[in-house]
Amino acid sequence: MSADLLAVPAARRAAIASLAPHLVPGRRVALSTHLNADGDGCGSETALARMLTAQGLTPRIVNPTPWPEMFDFLLGDDVDDQTARGSKALRDVDLLIVLDISDVKRLGVLTEAVRALTVPKLVIDHHIDSDEPAGPIVVADTSACATAELVYDVAAVLGWPLNAAMARSLYTGMLTDTGGFRFSNTTPRCLAVAAQLLACGVDPEDMYTRIYASAPAGRVRLMADVLGTLQVDESVGLSWLSMGPDALDRHNVRAEDLDGIVEHARSIAGTRMALFFRDLGHGKVKVSFRSTGRTDVNAFARQFGGGGHAKAAGALITGSLGEVRDRVVDAARTLLAAQE
Ligand code: AMP
Ligand code: MN
Ligand code: MN
């Protein structure tokens, strides 16, 4: 049973095989993920970095935003994070591998440098396709619960061994992208792979404690503020939360501490779409979209220049908090009303 579940789907296997010729010992490889890296980005990067090192390549992490402190436990002396050098760290590499991104613009300040890069660019991702992927060579599979599942498959197809550190990184990606193995992407295969990771030595309680029970007090205080902004339109099943530009500083917390806040809006009975508006303070608002039913928030977020998955998407929208909220809430009401 579990052997069948672990079989790598044929198309995915073929895509992974096309990466192999690029993974030549001695090559210097930059690994990158989306701005404000999450557990999947950090987990996929650290797992792949250690795998590539074991294969004789020289990987370095080059992200558009600094490594999130909550995932420091995934780093170590054997992982080289050159993010602080910015796009200079992309100049002297032989290969780029972009993880957990379908749209090059999610590389933020690195976008232009990556567009201009002439070395081969590989993409490993589980988002819905975008118009401009970060590179032409893509292992993209939306049926994967996390990019970490695809990195696990890279190792499986190429016959690379997994150690406990790699397994912890992959588990982090799968645990966080499935909301603790609760969202609809928690497939039988996801749990079969997670079971393999436990068998490699991952301690699930230790992972839970590090990821979900090591928050600064400010995170809970910030959450209290944000939850106080809750608005619910029961007539269409829409719930939304908002946050001003100074809230992070006021509570001395970081963007990574916002992960999961939108789930509180999604948890309300009757909610079909949940939104979280975060005023970035420079004329842009980050919007998180979540769906509980058949509403496709990837398609909805695309109307605003964003994207993601059918049930979880994001967009960066220009305007004041009030303007953006009015526009998006109006459009969401119209969409949900039409679906009744
Ligand atoms: P978030 O609301 O930031 O947790 O993001 C939810 C999902 O949407 C994640 O899979 C993100 O990778 C994706 N996403 C977030 N922001 C954007 C954006 N500006 N453009 C495209 N996809 C996004
Ligand atoms: Mn991600
Ligand atoms: Mn992901």
Short mmCIF file of C-alpha atoms and ligand atoms in Angstrom, two decimals:
data_model
loop_
_atom_site.label_atom_id
_atom_site.label_comp_id
_atom_site.label_asym_id
_atom_site.label_seq_id
_atom_site.Cartn_x
_atom_site.Cartn_y
_atom_site.Cartn_z
CA MET A 1 0.00 0.00 0.00
CA SER A 2 2.53 2.55 1.10
CA ALA A 3 4.91 1.48 -1.69
CA ASP A 4 2.18 2.35 -4.23
CA LEU A 5 1.57 5.69 -2.58
CA LEU A 6 5.26 6.51 -2.71
CA ALA A 7 5.55 5.76 -6.44
CA VAL A 8 6.54 8.99 -8.17
CA PRO A 9 3.86 10.00 -10.72
CA ALA A 10 5.16 9.43 -14.27
CA ALA A 11 5.08 13.08 -15.43
CA ARG A 12 6.82 14.18 -12.26
CA ARG A 13 9.47 11.50 -12.67
CA ALA A 14 10.14 12.62 -16.26
CA ALA A 15 10.41 16.27 -15.20
CA ILE A 16 12.85 15.36 -12.44
CA ALA A 17 14.93 13.30 -14.87
CA SER A 18 15.29 16.43 -17.02
CA LEU A 19 16.96 18.22 -14.09
CA ALA A 20 19.60 15.53 -13.66
CA PRO A 21 22.02 16.60 -16.45
CA HIS A 22 22.38 20.01 -14.75
CA LEU A 23 23.31 18.57 -11.37
CA VAL A 24 26.97 17.99 -12.14
CA PRO A 25 29.51 17.74 -9.28
CA GLY A 26 31.59 20.89 -8.88
CA ARG A 27 28.89 23.27 -10.05
CA ARG A 28 28.03 26.29 -7.93
CA VAL A 29 24.29 26.49 -7.42
CA ALA A 30 22.16 29.34 -6.10
CA LEU A 31 18.91 28.31 -4.40
CA SER A 32 16.17 30.88 -4.06
CA THR A 33 12.58 31.09 -2.88
CA HIS A 34 9.84 33.70 -2.58
CA LEU A 35 10.01 36.86 -0.51
CA ASN A 36 9.20 36.32 3.16
CA ALA A 37 10.20 32.67 2.87
CA ASP A 38 7.84 30.26 4.59
CA GLY A 39 8.36 26.78 6.02
CA ASP A 40 8.12 25.21 2.57
CA GLY A 41 10.63 27.59 1.01
CA CYS A 42 13.09 27.30 3.92
CA GLY A 43 12.59 23.55 4.26
CA SER A 44 12.95 22.86 0.54
CA GLU A 45 16.07 25.05 0.30
CA THR A 46 17.90 23.56 3.28
CA ALA A 47 17.03 19.99 2.28
CA LEU A 48 18.14 20.52 -1.32
CA ALA A 49 21.28 22.41 -0.24
CA ARG A 50 22.39 19.44 1.86
CA MET A 51 21.49 16.98 -0.90
CA LEU A 52 23.51 18.94 -3.47
CA THR A 53 26.48 19.21 -1.12
CA ALA A 54 26.36 15.45 -0.63
CA GLN A 55 26.46 15.08 -4.43
CA GLY A 56 29.59 17.23 -4.74
CA LEU A 57 27.94 20.49 -5.83
CA THR A 58 28.42 23.79 -3.99
CA PRO A 59 25.04 25.30 -3.15
CA ARG A 60 24.32 28.69 -1.62
CA ILE A 61 21.02 30.23 -0.57
CA VAL A 62 20.19 33.61 -2.12
CA ASN A 63 16.78 34.85 -1.06
CA PRO A 64 15.06 38.19 -1.70
CA THR A 65 14.40 38.72 2.03
CA PRO A 66 16.38 37.67 5.13
CA TRP A 67 16.08 34.18 6.53
CA PRO A 68 13.12 34.05 8.95
CA GLU A 69 14.32 33.63 12.51
CA MET A 70 11.69 31.02 13.27
CA PHE A 71 13.38 28.72 10.74
CA ASP A 72 16.92 29.29 12.02
CA PHE A 73 16.83 25.76 13.39
CA LEU A 74 16.98 24.44 9.80
CA LEU A 75 20.28 26.20 9.08
CA GLY A 76 23.71 25.07 10.28
CA ASP A 77 27.39 25.52 9.46
CA ASP A 78 26.90 23.26 6.47
CA VAL A 79 24.37 25.60 4.80
CA ASP A 80 25.68 28.77 3.17
CA ASP A 81 23.15 31.63 3.24
CA GLN A 82 24.43 34.49 1.06
CA THR A 83 21.18 36.45 1.05
CA ALA A 84 22.86 39.49 2.61
CA ARG A 85 24.99 39.95 -0.56
CA GLY A 86 21.83 40.55 -2.61
CA SER A 87 21.97 39.95 -6.36
CA LYS A 88 25.81 39.95 -6.29
CA ALA A 89 25.52 36.45 -4.86
CA LEU A 90 23.94 35.37 -8.18
CA ARG A 91 26.86 36.58 -10.34
CA ASP A 92 29.33 33.73 -10.02
CA VAL A 93 27.05 30.67 -10.10
CA ASP A 94 26.72 27.94 -12.73
CA LEU A 95 23.07 27.16 -12.03
CA LEU A 96 20.01 28.63 -10.32
CA ILE A 97 17.26 26.55 -8.70
CA VAL A 98 14.11 28.43 -7.74
CA LEU A 99 11.83 26.74 -5.23
CA ASP A 100 8.16 27.24 -4.33
CA ILE A 101 7.54 30.02 -6.86
CA SER A 102 5.58 29.93 -10.10
CA ASP A 103 5.95 33.64 -10.92
CA VAL A 104 9.36 35.27 -11.22
CA LYS A 105 8.02 38.45 -9.62
CA ARG A 106 7.79 36.59 -6.31
CA LEU A 107 11.57 36.91 -6.22
CA GLY A 108 11.07 40.55 -5.22
CA VAL A 109 14.36 42.49 -5.34
CA LEU A 110 16.07 39.60 -7.16
CA THR A 111 13.54 39.49 -10.02
CA GLU A 112 15.53 41.61 -12.48
CA ALA A 113 18.81 39.86 -11.69
CA VAL A 114 17.18 36.46 -12.25
CA ARG A 115 15.58 37.58 -15.52
CA ALA A 116 19.02 38.69 -16.71
CA LEU A 117 20.84 35.55 -15.57
CA THR A 118 22.19 33.45 -18.44
CA VAL A 119 23.03 30.24 -16.53
CA PRO A 120 20.43 27.42 -16.59
CA LYS A 121 17.47 28.16 -14.35
CA LEU A 122 15.54 25.26 -12.83
CA VAL A 123 12.19 25.64 -11.09
CA ILE A 124 10.68 23.17 -8.60
CA ASP A 125 7.21 24.27 -7.54
CA HIS A 126 3.64 23.27 -6.73
CA HIS A 127 1.75 26.47 -7.56
CA ILE A 128 -0.61 26.98 -10.49
CA ASP A 129 1.38 28.08 -13.58
CA SER A 130 2.02 31.76 -14.06
CA ASP A 131 2.69 33.73 -17.23
CA GLU A 132 6.35 34.15 -16.36
CA PRO A 133 8.08 31.34 -14.46
CA ALA A 134 11.55 32.09 -13.10
CA GLY A 135 13.09 29.73 -15.62
CA PRO A 136 12.30 27.42 -18.52
CA ILE A 137 13.11 24.11 -16.86
CA VAL A 138 10.24 23.36 -14.57
CA VAL A 139 9.16 20.55 -12.26
CA ALA A 140 5.71 21.97 -11.57
CA ASP A 141 3.07 19.76 -10.03
CA THR A 142 0.04 21.22 -8.30
CA SER A 143 -0.85 17.81 -6.92
CA ALA A 144 2.17 17.97 -4.60
CA CYS A 145 1.20 19.12 -1.11
CA ALA A 146 4.37 21.19 -0.87
CA THR A 147 7.51 21.89 -2.85
CA ALA A 148 9.19 19.79 -0.15
CA GLU A 149 7.29 16.75 -1.43
CA LEU A 150 8.84 17.37 -4.86
CA VAL A 151 12.32 17.74 -3.35
CA TYR A 152 11.75 14.40 -1.62
CA ASP A 153 10.91 12.98 -5.06
CA VAL A 154 14.04 14.49 -6.62
CA ALA A 155 16.08 12.51 -4.09
CA ALA A 156 13.99 9.38 -4.67
CA VAL A 157 14.21 9.49 -8.47
CA LEU A 158 17.91 10.34 -8.53
CA GLY A 159 18.73 7.75 -5.87
CA TRP A 160 20.08 10.23 -3.33
CA PRO A 161 20.04 9.15 0.33
CA LEU A 162 18.15 11.19 2.94
CA ASN A 163 19.64 11.99 6.32
CA ALA A 164 17.82 13.22 9.44
CA ALA A 165 18.59 16.91 8.77
CA MET A 166 17.16 16.68 5.25
CA ALA A 167 14.12 14.82 6.57
CA ARG A 168 13.46 17.54 9.19
CA SER A 169 13.62 20.22 6.50
CA LEU A 170 11.22 18.35 4.21
CA TYR A 171 8.85 17.63 7.08
CA THR A 172 8.83 21.36 7.94
CA GLY A 173 7.73 22.20 4.40
CA MET A 174 4.99 19.58 4.32
CA LEU A 175 3.72 20.30 7.83
CA THR A 176 3.47 24.06 7.31
CA ASP A 177 2.02 24.04 3.77
CA THR A 178 -0.76 21.65 4.84
CA GLY A 179 -1.57 23.71 7.96
CA GLY A 180 -0.40 20.87 10.19
CA PHE A 181 -1.71 18.12 7.87
CA ARG A 182 -5.25 19.57 7.87
CA PHE A 183 -5.83 21.35 4.54
CA SER A 184 -7.16 19.70 1.39
CA ASN A 185 -3.61 19.17 0.09
CA THR A 186 -3.09 16.55 2.84
CA THR A 187 -3.22 13.69 0.34
CA PRO A 188 -2.59 10.02 1.09
CA ARG A 189 0.77 10.45 -0.62
CA CYS A 190 1.63 13.48 1.51
CA LEU A 191 1.12 11.40 4.65
CA ALA A 192 3.01 8.45 3.16
CA VAL A 193 6.01 10.69 2.48
CA ALA A 194 5.68 12.23 5.96
CA ALA A 195 5.72 8.70 7.39
CA GLN A 196 9.01 8.05 5.57
CA LEU A 197 10.42 11.25 7.06
CA LEU A 198 9.46 10.13 10.56
CA ALA A 199 11.17 6.84 9.82
CA CYS A 200 14.31 8.85 8.94
CA GLY A 201 14.39 10.22 12.48
CA VAL A 202 12.12 13.29 12.52
CA ASP A 203 10.61 13.88 15.98
CA PRO A 204 7.07 15.21 15.36
CA GLU A 205 6.66 16.73 18.81
CA ASP A 206 9.97 18.55 18.53
CA MET A 207 8.87 19.89 15.14
CA TYR A 208 5.51 20.98 16.53
CA THR A 209 7.20 22.77 19.42
CA ARG A 210 9.71 24.55 17.21
CA ILE A 211 7.21 25.63 14.58
CA TYR A 212 3.96 26.19 16.47
CA ALA A 213 4.90 26.61 20.13
CA SER A 214 7.95 28.90 20.16
CA ALA A 215 6.21 32.21 19.40
CA PRO A 216 7.22 35.49 21.01
CA ALA A 217 4.52 36.98 23.29
CA GLY A 218 4.27 39.87 20.81
CA ARG A 219 2.87 37.47 18.23
CA VAL A 220 -0.13 36.70 20.43
CA ARG A 221 -0.59 40.40 21.27
CA LEU A 222 -0.44 41.30 17.57
CA MET A 223 -2.97 38.60 16.87
CA ALA A 224 -5.30 40.14 19.45
CA ASP A 225 -5.03 43.50 17.61
CA VAL A 226 -5.63 41.96 14.20
CA LEU A 227 -8.52 39.79 15.36
CA GLY A 228 -10.12 42.97 16.73
CA THR A 229 -10.48 44.20 13.12
CA LEU A 230 -12.59 41.21 12.08
CA GLN A 231 -15.47 41.93 9.71
CA VAL A 232 -17.94 39.35 8.54
CA ASP A 233 -20.48 39.58 5.73
CA GLU A 234 -22.66 36.60 6.52
CA SER A 235 -24.93 37.22 3.55
CA VAL A 236 -22.19 36.05 1.14
CA GLY A 237 -19.87 34.16 3.51
CA LEU A 238 -16.96 36.62 3.47
CA SER A 239 -14.71 37.33 6.48
CA TRP A 240 -11.74 39.68 6.58
CA LEU A 241 -9.01 40.99 8.84
CA SER A 242 -6.79 44.06 8.47
CA MET A 243 -3.48 45.28 9.81
CA GLY A 244 -1.87 48.73 9.76
CA PRO A 245 1.74 49.41 8.75
CA ASP A 246 3.11 49.95 12.27
CA ALA A 247 1.66 46.86 13.97
CA LEU A 248 4.74 44.67 13.51
CA ASP A 249 7.06 47.25 15.09
CA ARG A 250 4.60 47.98 17.88
CA HIS A 251 4.73 44.36 18.95
CA ASN A 252 8.36 43.83 17.98
CA VAL A 253 7.53 40.90 15.66
CA ARG A 254 8.24 40.09 12.01
CA ALA A 255 6.25 39.24 8.90
CA GLU A 256 6.81 35.51 9.57
CA ASP A 257 4.65 35.91 12.70
CA LEU A 258 1.64 36.68 10.49
CA ASP A 259 1.54 33.22 8.98
CA GLY A 260 -1.76 31.58 9.88
CA ILE A 261 -3.61 34.70 11.02
CA VAL A 262 -5.98 34.52 8.05
CA GLU A 263 -7.00 31.02 9.21
CA HIS A 264 -8.94 32.64 12.05
CA ALA A 265 -11.14 34.40 9.53
CA ARG A 266 -11.48 31.18 7.55
CA SER A 267 -12.53 29.32 10.74
CA ILE A 268 -15.86 31.15 11.01
CA ALA A 269 -18.92 29.06 10.22
CA GLY A 270 -20.40 29.90 6.84
CA THR A 271 -17.23 31.58 5.57
CA ARG A 272 -16.49 30.75 1.96
CA MET A 273 -13.68 33.25 1.46
CA ALA A 274 -11.37 34.78 4.05
CA LEU A 275 -9.11 37.76 3.43
CA PHE A 276 -6.23 39.37 5.31
CA PHE A 277 -5.14 42.89 4.35
CA ARG A 278 -1.67 43.95 5.45
CA ASP A 279 -0.71 47.57 4.82
CA LEU A 280 3.01 47.51 3.98
CA GLY A 281 3.24 51.27 4.58
CA HIS A 282 4.68 52.24 1.18
CA GLY A 283 1.54 52.43 -0.90
CA LYS A 284 1.13 48.68 -1.22
CA VAL A 285 -1.13 46.20 0.54
CA LYS A 286 -0.39 42.46 0.78
CA VAL A 287 -3.61 40.49 0.54
CA SER A 288 -3.96 36.86 1.58
CA PHE A 289 -6.91 34.95 0.12
CA ARG A 290 -8.27 31.69 1.51
CA SER A 291 -11.21 29.61 0.33
CA THR A 292 -13.11 26.99 2.25
CA GLY A 293 -15.34 25.78 -0.53
CA ARG A 294 -15.22 25.64 -4.28
CA THR A 295 -14.29 29.30 -4.73
CA ASP A 296 -11.03 29.44 -6.68
CA VAL A 297 -8.97 32.13 -4.96
CA ASN A 298 -6.05 31.64 -7.36
CA ALA A 299 -8.27 32.91 -10.20
CA PHE A 300 -9.61 35.69 -7.97
CA ALA A 301 -6.12 36.79 -6.83
CA ARG A 302 -4.98 36.86 -10.46
CA GLN A 303 -7.46 39.67 -11.12
CA PHE A 304 -5.27 41.70 -8.77
CA GLY A 305 -1.92 40.58 -10.17
CA GLY A 306 -1.42 37.76 -7.64
CA GLY A 307 -1.91 34.01 -7.63
CA GLY A 308 -1.11 30.85 -5.71
CA HIS A 309 -3.33 27.82 -5.22
CA ALA A 310 -7.08 27.27 -5.62
CA LYS A 311 -7.59 27.47 -1.85
CA ALA A 312 -4.75 29.76 -0.77
CA ALA A 313 -3.47 32.70 -2.76
CA GLY A 314 -1.86 36.10 -2.33
CA ALA A 315 -1.40 39.40 -4.12
CA LEU A 316 0.51 42.62 -3.68
CA ILE A 317 -1.83 45.48 -4.57
CA THR A 318 -1.03 49.18 -4.99
CA GLY A 319 -3.18 51.61 -3.00
CA SER A 320 -4.05 52.61 0.55
CA LEU A 321 -5.39 50.01 2.97
CA GLY A 322 -8.89 51.49 2.70
CA GLU A 323 -8.88 51.62 -1.11
CA VAL A 324 -7.53 48.13 -1.58
CA ARG A 325 -9.89 46.67 1.00
CA ASP A 326 -12.92 48.34 -0.60
CA ARG A 327 -11.95 47.11 -4.07
CA VAL A 328 -11.21 43.54 -3.05
CA VAL A 329 -14.16 43.18 -0.67
CA ASP A 330 -16.53 44.54 -3.33
CA ALA A 331 -15.19 42.15 -5.94
CA ALA A 332 -15.34 39.22 -3.51
CA ARG A 333 -18.95 40.02 -2.61
CA THR A 334 -19.87 40.08 -6.29
CA LEU A 335 -18.07 36.79 -6.97
CA LEU A 336 -19.57 34.99 -3.97
CA ALA A 337 -23.07 36.33 -4.62
CA ALA A 338 -22.86 35.03 -8.21
CA GLN A 339 -21.86 31.58 -6.96
CA GLU A 340 -24.84 31.14 -4.64
P1 AMP B 1 0.07 33.79 1.71
O1 AMP B 1 -1.27 34.42 1.79
O2 AMP B 1 1.19 34.76 1.62
O3 AMP B 1 0.27 32.73 2.76
O4 AMP B 1 0.13 33.04 0.32
C1 AMP B 1 -0.79 32.05 -0.04
C2 AMP B 1 -0.34 31.40 -1.30
O5 AMP B 1 -0.37 32.32 -2.38
C3 AMP B 1 1.09 30.91 -1.24
O6 AMP B 1 1.13 29.66 -1.89
C4 AMP B 1 1.88 31.92 -1.96
O7 AMP B 1 3.00 31.35 -2.58
C5 AMP B 1 0.91 32.50 -2.95
N1 AMP B 1 1.12 33.94 -3.08
C6 AMP B 1 1.23 34.84 -2.07
N2 AMP B 1 1.41 36.09 -2.53
C7 AMP B 1 1.45 35.99 -3.89
C8 AMP B 1 1.65 36.94 -4.97
N3 AMP B 1 1.84 38.24 -4.75
N4 AMP B 1 1.63 36.44 -6.21
C9 AMP B 1 1.45 35.14 -6.46
N5 AMP B 1 1.26 34.21 -5.51
C10 AMP B 1 1.26 34.61 -4.23
MN MN B 2 5.49 29.19 -0.02
MN MN B 3 4.66 25.73 -0.94
#
